[in-house]
PDB file of C-alpha atoms in Angstrom:
ATOM      1  CA  MET A 320     132.726  96.789 128.338  1.00 73.00           C
ATOM      2  CA  THR A 321     131.379  96.562 124.799  1.00 89.00           C
ATOM      3  CA  ALA A 322     127.763  95.755 124.022  1.00 85.00           C
ATOM      4  CA  PHE A 323     125.343  96.131 121.155  1.00 83.00           C
ATOM      5  CA  VAL A 324     121.609  96.640 120.893  1.00 88.00           C
ATOM      6  CA  SER A 325     119.998  93.251 120.384  1.00 92.00           C
ATOM      7  CA  HIS A 326     116.532  94.611 119.606  1.00 96.00           C
ATOM      8  CA  THR A 327     114.107  97.360 120.513  1.00 96.00           C
ATOM      9  CA  THR A 328     111.282  96.379 122.876  1.00 96.00           C
ATOM     10  CA  ILE A 329     107.839  97.965 122.864  1.00 95.00           C
ATOM     11  CA  ASP A 330     105.472  97.373 125.791  1.00 94.00           C
ATOM     12  CA  CYS A 331     101.868  96.951 124.688  1.00 95.00           C
ATOM     13  CA  ARG A 332      98.441  95.539 125.511  1.00 95.00           C
ATOM     14  CA  ASN A 333      98.232  93.175 122.499  1.00 96.00           C
ATOM     15  CA  ALA A 334     101.593  91.974 121.194  1.00 97.00           C
ATOM     16  CA  TYR A 335     100.236  90.178 118.148  1.00 98.00           C
ATOM     17  CA  GLU A 336      98.012  93.001 116.884  1.00 97.00           C
ATOM     18  CA  LEU A 337     100.627  95.698 117.409  1.00 97.00           C
ATOM     19  CA  SER A 338     103.411  93.606 115.831  1.00 98.00           C
ATOM     20  CA  GLU A 339     101.184  93.017 112.793  1.00 98.00           C
ATOM     21  CA  TRP A 340     100.476  96.769 112.538  1.00 98.00           C
ATOM     22  CA  TRP A 341     104.186  97.644 112.641  1.00 98.00           C
ATOM     23  CA  LYS A 342     105.105  94.725 110.358  1.00 97.00           C
ATOM     24  CA  ALA A 343     102.820  96.084 107.632  1.00 97.00           C
ATOM     25  CA  LEU A 344     103.991  99.679 108.144  1.00 97.00           C
ATOM     26  CA  LEU A 345     107.719  98.891 108.035  1.00 97.00           C
ATOM     27  CA  GLY A 346     107.822  95.878 105.716  1.00 97.00           C
ATOM     28  CA  TYR A 347     109.276  93.749 108.530  1.00 98.00           C
ATOM     29  CA  VAL A 348     108.765  89.968 108.699  1.00 98.00           C
ATOM     30  CA  ASP A 349     108.381  87.300 111.371  1.00 97.00           C
ATOM     31  CA  LEU A 350     111.529  85.488 112.475  1.00 96.00           C
ATOM     32  CA  ASP A 351     112.275  82.340 110.497  1.00 94.00           C
ATOM     33  CA  GLY A 352     110.708  79.368 112.279  1.00 94.00           C
ATOM     34  CA  ASP A 353     109.033  81.576 114.897  1.00 94.00           C
ATOM     35  CA  PRO A 354     105.764  82.965 113.511  1.00 94.00           C
ATOM     36  CA  ASN A 355     103.751  85.391 115.594  1.00 96.00           C
ATOM     37  CA  LEU A 356     100.229  84.189 116.343  1.00 97.00           C
ATOM     38  CA  PRO A 357      97.146  85.660 118.055  1.00 97.00           C
ATOM     39  CA  GLY A 358      97.449  85.209 121.809  1.00 96.00           C
ATOM     40  CA  HIS A 359     101.262  85.299 121.885  1.00 97.00           C
ATOM     41  CA  GLU A 360     102.404  87.559 124.716  1.00 97.00           C
ATOM     42  CA  GLU A 361     105.716  88.274 122.963  1.00 97.00           C
ATOM     43  CA  CYS A 362     106.041  88.852 119.222  1.00 98.00           C
ATOM     44  CA  MET A 363     109.276  89.717 117.446  1.00 98.00           C
ATOM     45  CA  ILE A 364     109.604  91.041 113.894  1.00 98.00           C
ATOM     46  CA  ARG A 365     112.710  91.912 111.881  1.00 98.00           C
ATOM     47  CA  ASP A 366     113.762  94.072 108.974  1.00 97.00           C
ATOM     48  CA  PRO A 367     114.670  91.709 106.121  1.00 97.00           C
ATOM     49  CA  GLU A 368     117.303  94.203 104.877  1.00 95.00           C
ATOM     50  CA  SER A 369     119.098  95.344 108.037  1.00 95.00           C
ATOM     51  CA  GLY A 370     118.124  92.608 110.490  1.00 96.00           C
ATOM     52  CA  HIS A 371     116.899  95.168 113.063  1.00 96.00           C
ATOM     53  CA  ARG A 372     114.359  93.571 115.388  1.00 97.00           C
ATOM     54  CA  LEU A 373     111.359  94.905 117.259  1.00 97.00           C
ATOM     55  CA  LEU A 374     109.977  92.904 120.189  1.00 97.00           C
ATOM     56  CA  PHE A 375     106.426  93.539 121.393  1.00 97.00           C
ATOM     57  CA  ILE A 376     105.743  92.427 124.963  1.00 97.00           C
ATOM     58  CA  GLU A 377     102.349  92.492 126.653  1.00 96.00           C
ATOM     59  CA  VAL A 378     102.171  94.421 129.926  1.00 94.00           C
ATOM     60  CA  PRO A 379      99.114  94.943 132.162  1.00 89.00           C
ATOM     61  CA  GLU A 380      99.230  98.732 132.348  1.00 86.00           C
ATOM     62  CA  ASP A 381      98.225 101.207 129.642  1.00 81.00           C
ATOM     63  CA  LYS A 382     100.630 103.823 128.313  1.00 80.00           C
ATOM     64  CA  ALA A 383     100.243 106.804 130.634  1.00 80.00           C
ATOM     65  CA  VAL A 384     102.786 109.461 129.630  1.00 81.00           C
ATOM     66  CA  LYS A 385     104.896 110.598 126.700  1.00 78.00           C
ATOM     67  CA  ASN A 386     107.495 108.103 125.477  1.00 78.00           C
ATOM     68  CA  ARG A 387     111.013 108.711 126.763  1.00 81.00           C
ATOM     69  CA  LEU A 388     112.319 106.660 123.824  1.00 88.00           C
ATOM     70  CA  HIS A 389     110.798 106.533 120.352  1.00 93.00           C
ATOM     71  CA  LEU A 390     111.545 105.376 116.816  1.00 95.00           C
ATOM     72  CA  ASP A 391     112.618 107.852 114.141  1.00 96.00           C
ATOM     73  CA  LEU A 392     111.708 106.463 110.731  1.00 96.00           C
ATOM     74  CA  ARG A 393     113.339 107.490 107.461  1.00 96.00           C
ATOM     75  CA  PRO A 394     111.743 106.585 104.097  1.00 96.00           C
ATOM     76  CA  ARG A 395     113.671 104.021 102.065  1.00 93.00           C
ATOM     77  CA  THR A 396     112.571 105.306  98.638  1.00 93.00           C
ATOM     78  CA  ALA A 397     109.651 107.744  98.931  1.00 95.00           C
ATOM     79  CA  SER A 398     109.761 111.299 100.224  1.00 95.00           C
ATOM     80  CA  ARG A 399     108.890 112.224 103.785  1.00 96.00           C
ATOM     81  CA  ASP A 400     105.607 113.761 102.659  1.00 96.00           C
ATOM     82  CA  GLU A 401     104.656 110.657 100.667  1.00 96.00           C
ATOM     83  CA  GLU A 402     105.417 108.474 103.685  1.00 96.00           C
ATOM     84  CA  VAL A 403     103.368 110.776 105.934  1.00 97.00           C
ATOM     85  CA  GLU A 404     100.336 110.031 103.765  1.00 97.00           C
ATOM     86  CA  THR A 405     101.094 106.295 103.843  1.00 97.00           C
ATOM     87  CA  VAL A 406     101.410 106.292 107.642  1.00 97.00           C
ATOM     88  CA  LEU A 407      98.122 108.177 108.039  1.00 98.00           C
ATOM     89  CA  ALA A 408      96.367 105.790 105.636  1.00 97.00           C
ATOM     90  CA  HIS A 409      97.726 102.889 107.712  1.00 97.00           C
ATOM     91  CA  GLY A 410      95.866 104.240 110.745  1.00 97.00           C
ATOM     92  CA  ALA A 411      98.469 106.167 112.712  1.00 98.00           C
ATOM     93  CA  THR A 412      97.353 109.219 114.675  1.00 98.00           C
ATOM     94  CA  LEU A 413      98.932 112.575 113.843  1.00 98.00           C
ATOM     95  CA  VAL A 414     100.439 114.047 117.015  1.00 97.00           C
ATOM     96  CA  ALA A 415     102.436 117.011 115.660  1.00 97.00           C
ATOM     97  CA  ASP A 416     103.320 118.234 112.190  1.00 97.00           C
ATOM     98  CA  LEU A 417     106.727 119.909 112.479  1.00 97.00           C
ATOM     99  CA  ARG A 418     107.507 120.093 108.756  1.00 95.00           C
ATOM    100  CA  GLY A 419     109.253 123.370 108.002  1.00 91.00           C
ATOM    101  CA  LYS A 420     110.195 123.912 111.665  1.00 88.00           C
ATOM    102  CA  TYR A 421     113.649 125.175 110.675  1.00 88.00           C
ATOM    103  CA  GLY A 422     112.737 126.578 107.276  1.00 84.00           C
ATOM    104  CA  PRO A 423     111.447 125.166 103.989  1.00 84.00           C
ATOM    105  CA  GLY A 424     112.199 121.472 103.454  1.00 83.00           C
ATOM    106  CA  THR A 425     113.108 120.767 107.088  1.00 89.00           C
ATOM    107  CA  GLY A 426     111.356 119.117 109.993  1.00 94.00           C
ATOM    108  CA  TRP A 427     109.505 115.908 110.776  1.00 96.00           C
ATOM    109  CA  VAL A 428     106.061 114.576 111.657  1.00 97.00           C
ATOM    110  CA  VAL A 429     105.167 112.933 114.978  1.00 97.00           C
ATOM    111  CA  PHE A 430     102.637 110.079 114.997  1.00 97.00           C
ATOM    112  CA  ALA A 431     101.204 107.582 117.473  1.00 96.00           C
ATOM    113  CA  ASP A 432     100.586 103.909 116.753  1.00 96.00           C
ATOM    114  CA  PRO A 433      97.259 102.247 117.744  1.00 96.00           C
ATOM    115  CA  GLU A 434      98.411 101.955 121.383  1.00 94.00           C
ATOM    116  CA  GLY A 435      99.665 105.540 121.618  1.00 93.00           C
ATOM    117  CA  ASN A 436     103.407 104.943 121.174  1.00 94.00           C
ATOM    118  CA  GLU A 437     104.932 107.968 119.452  1.00 94.00           C
ATOM    119  CA  PHE A 438     107.242 107.766 116.456  1.00 96.00           C
ATOM    120  CA  CYS A 439     108.547 110.290 113.927  1.00 97.00           C
ATOM    121  CA  MET A 440     108.838 110.386 110.151  1.00 97.00           C
ATOM    122  CA  LEU A 441     111.983 112.163 108.991  1.00 96.00           C
ATOM    123  CA  ARG A 442     113.103 113.247 105.536  1.00 95.00           C
ATOM    124  CA  SER A 443     114.601 110.607 103.252  1.00 94.00           C
ATOM    125  CA  GLU A 444     118.333 110.362 102.619  1.00 93.00           C
ATOM    126  CA  ALA A 445     117.737 111.774  99.109  1.00 92.00           C
ATOM    127  CA  GLU A 446     115.926 114.795 100.575  1.00 92.00           C
ATOM    128  CA  LEU A 447     118.757 115.385 103.019  1.00 89.00           C
ATOM    129  CA  ALA A 448     121.305 115.318 100.193  1.00 88.00           C
ATOM    130  CA  ARG A 449     119.575 118.167  98.372  1.00 82.00           C
TER     131      ARG A 449
END
């Protein structure tokens, strides 16, 4: 059997608000012909460069435990540390700062979105190449 990942789904309390938060953070856009609107219980956004899609679906229960699956983000052009400041300014919560965990210039930063879903900011491809 061969399959591929169609999209990544994130359970949430407010699909529209959370999709708008992530859309602004990642530079994603609504699907052509399918705009997300307040009150929609399902909202999908996509990366205009890669086509990757995130689907936000409203569920009745709150997040209760640590994510078993999370997004690892890598800056497109800025450095990890510059993106950390951008993410914080966007309203993410700092969960753990693991920069330098394996020596100078290594590591990542763990954040939570407005509904508590964790995600990490890694070093950029340019930083990895150094």
